Amino acid sequence: MVVWGLLALAVFYFNVRLYGTSPLVKEVDQVPPELVAQLAASRAALDAGSASQMQEHFPEGFYFSYLFHGLTWVELAMRDPTYTDQATDEAKLCLDKLNSAQGRRPFPVQLPPGHGMFYCAWKSSLRAGLVMVQQGSDVDQLALLQNECDAIAEAIETSQTPFLASYYGSAWPCDTVPAIHAMRVYDHVTGENRYDETIDHWLREASQRLDPETSLLPHTAELPSGQAVGVARATSQMIMLRLLPDIEPAFAKQQYEIFRERFQTTLLGAPCLLEYPTGISGSGDVDSGPLIFGRSLSATVLMMGIAQIYGDHSVADAIAVTGEAVGLPWTTHGQKQYAGGILPIGDLMVTYAHVARPWIAKQEHYPESMHHVSAWWRWSIHAVSTIVLLPAVVYLVCWRMRSAKGTNVEE
C-alpha cells in the first residue's frame, strides 16, 4: 500500500510541477533568477573532480565540462556586466584547464590548426567570450585570440574542405563553427575586418556542402574534400544554430526555419527534438546519448537556448518547465542541482542552455513567424498520468474497502 501511495503522490507532484514558473527570461540583459546558484553547484562539482569523472564516459568529457562552465559565465557577464570580474576569473580558470595536459590529452598533437579543429575552435570561442566581456581591455588575451584565429584562418584557407578534421580521418562540421564565430567576435571587438575574407570563403564553401536531404549543415563530412556529407542531426545543429546568428544572420534564419520544420516534434504534448530529420530513423550514439522514440534528450535540453536565441520563447519555456518537473531540481546552500547532481555534465548543459543569447546579433535572424505552443500542451501528459494512477487508485480503494469490511466483522 505504501508503494502505491508513493507512486500516486509522485505522479501528482510531477503534474503540478508542470505549472511552475519557467526558469528562463525573455530579455538578453536579464539574468535567469537561479543561474548563479546553478553555476555555484557546477563549480563545486568541478572542484570535486566531476570533469575527470565525465572523461570516463565520453572522449571530450573533461574538456566540455570546463568549456560549458566558462562559456556560461561569460554569457552571464554579457547579460549583467557587474559579473565581469568573476566571469573573467572563471573563464581564465577554464582556459587553463583546457590548456592543461589533461585537457589536450584526447586530441591529436600534429593535427592542424593545433590538436585538431575541435580542440582549437572551442578554446578560441571561450577566449573570444572572455575578450568580449572585457571589451578588449586585456591586450594579452586579445593577442592570444588573434594568434589562435590566425592559425585557424590559415588552416581553413589552405584546406580542400571547410570542415577541418578534429581527429585523424574524422570531421564534424559543427566543430569548425565555433572557430568562425571566434573570428567574427574578434573583428567585432577590435573594429577590424581581419577575418572577413576567411569567413566569406568558409560560408561559400560550407553552403556548397549542405546535407542534400535537408539543405542543412551536415553532421559529418568525409575528408579530404568534405563533399560527401552525412545527414543533419539535432545534436550538432544545436551547436551550429547557437553561433550562426553572429556569423551570418540571413543564413542562420534560413537554417533555423528548415531545422524547425524537420526536427521539432512533441512527446506527450511537450516540445522536443528528433535526433534525425522526419522520415529518417537512426540510433543514438556517444554524441546524442540514448534516444526515446527517436527523441534526443540532450538536444532537447540545448533547444531551450536555441529557441530563446531565435525568439521562440513559448517553445523554450515549455521545455524548461518540463525539465524542472522531470529533472528533480534541488537547491541547498546556494547551489542548485538536478537529480542530486548525478550527472554533472547534464547540469552544465542545462545551465548553458538557460543563459543562451546572441553575442552580437539583434533580431535579424528571427524566423518569419514564431512557433507558439498550445496552452493545452500539458493535457496529454495528464491523460497518460491518469492511466498510470488508475491501478494505484483502484488498489487503494480496494485496500480501504477490505479494511472497512474487516473492521465491521470484528464489531
PDB file of C-alpha atoms in Angstrom, residues 63-64 67 71 117-129 145 149 152 156 172-185 202 236 239-240 243-244 247 352 359:
ATOM      1  CA  TYR A  63      37.113  19.414 -21.962  1.00  0.00           C
ATOM      2  CA  PHE A  64      33.378  20.025 -22.322  1.00  0.00           C
ATOM      3  CA  LEU A  67      34.196  24.702 -21.598  1.00  0.00           C
ATOM      4  CA  LEU A  71      31.048  29.920 -21.628  1.00  0.00           C
ATOM      5  CA  MET A 117      39.678  21.635 -35.045  1.00  0.00           C
ATOM      6  CA  PHE A 118      37.526  20.616 -32.066  1.00  0.00           C
ATOM      7  CA  TYR A 119      40.207  21.491 -29.555  1.00  0.00           C
ATOM      8  CA  CYS A 120      41.365  24.798 -31.025  1.00  0.00           C
ATOM      9  CA  ALA A 121      37.931  26.030 -32.159  1.00  0.00           C
ATOM     10  CA  TRP A 122      36.187  25.726 -28.813  1.00  0.00           C
ATOM     11  CA  LYS A 123      39.168  27.076 -26.901  1.00  0.00           C
ATOM     12  CA  SER A 124      39.169  30.110 -29.201  1.00  0.00           C
ATOM     13  CA  SER A 125      35.426  30.522 -28.715  1.00  0.00           C
ATOM     14  CA  LEU A 126      35.824  30.661 -24.935  1.00  0.00           C
ATOM     15  CA  ARG A 127      38.715  33.102 -25.246  1.00  0.00           C
ATOM     16  CA  ALA A 128      36.599  35.228 -27.595  1.00  0.00           C
ATOM     17  CA  GLY A 129      33.902  35.347 -24.925  1.00  0.00           C
ATOM     18  CA  LEU A 145      42.925  35.267 -29.590  1.00  0.00           C
ATOM     19  CA  CYS A 149      42.354  32.870 -35.106  1.00  0.00           C
ATOM     20  CA  ILE A 152      42.693  28.686 -37.832  1.00  0.00           C
ATOM     21  CA  ILE A 156      40.883  26.895 -43.462  1.00  0.00           C
ATOM     22  CA  TRP A 172      32.323  17.152 -37.883  1.00  0.00           C
ATOM     23  CA  PRO A 173      31.201  20.483 -39.419  1.00  0.00           C
ATOM     24  CA  CYS A 174      29.917  21.711 -36.065  1.00  0.00           C
ATOM     25  CA  ASP A 175      33.486  21.712 -34.750  1.00  0.00           C
ATOM     26  CA  THR A 176      34.531  24.429 -37.221  1.00  0.00           C
ATOM     27  CA  VAL A 177      31.648  26.800 -36.466  1.00  0.00           C
ATOM     28  CA  PRO A 178      32.976  27.964 -33.037  1.00  0.00           C
ATOM     29  CA  ALA A 179      36.242  28.939 -34.765  1.00  0.00           C
ATOM     30  CA  ILE A 180      34.423  31.049 -37.362  1.00  0.00           C
ATOM     31  CA  HIS A 181      32.423  32.586 -34.537  1.00  0.00           C
ATOM     32  CA  ALA A 182      35.604  33.473 -32.645  1.00  0.00           C
ATOM     33  CA  MET A 183      36.921  35.301 -35.725  1.00  0.00           C
ATOM     34  CA  ARG A 184      33.693  37.280 -36.031  1.00  0.00           C
ATOM     35  CA  VAL A 185      33.872  38.233 -32.350  1.00  0.00           C
ATOM     36  CA  TRP A 202      34.059  29.477 -45.357  1.00  0.00           C
ATOM     37  CA  SER A 236      25.232  19.084 -33.952  1.00  0.00           C
ATOM     38  CA  ILE A 239      25.871  23.842 -31.647  1.00  0.00           C
ATOM     39  CA  MET A 240      25.778  25.499 -35.060  1.00  0.00           C
ATOM     40  CA  LEU A 243      26.502  30.563 -33.141  1.00  0.00           C
ATOM     41  CA  LEU A 244      25.323  31.194 -36.717  1.00  0.00           C
ATOM     42  CA  ILE A 247      28.328  34.835 -38.164  1.00  0.00           C
ATOM     43  CA  TYR A 352      24.463  26.693 -20.596  1.00  0.00           C
ATOM     44  CA  TRP A 359      26.736  37.839 -28.623  1.00  0.00           C
TER      45      TRP A 359
END
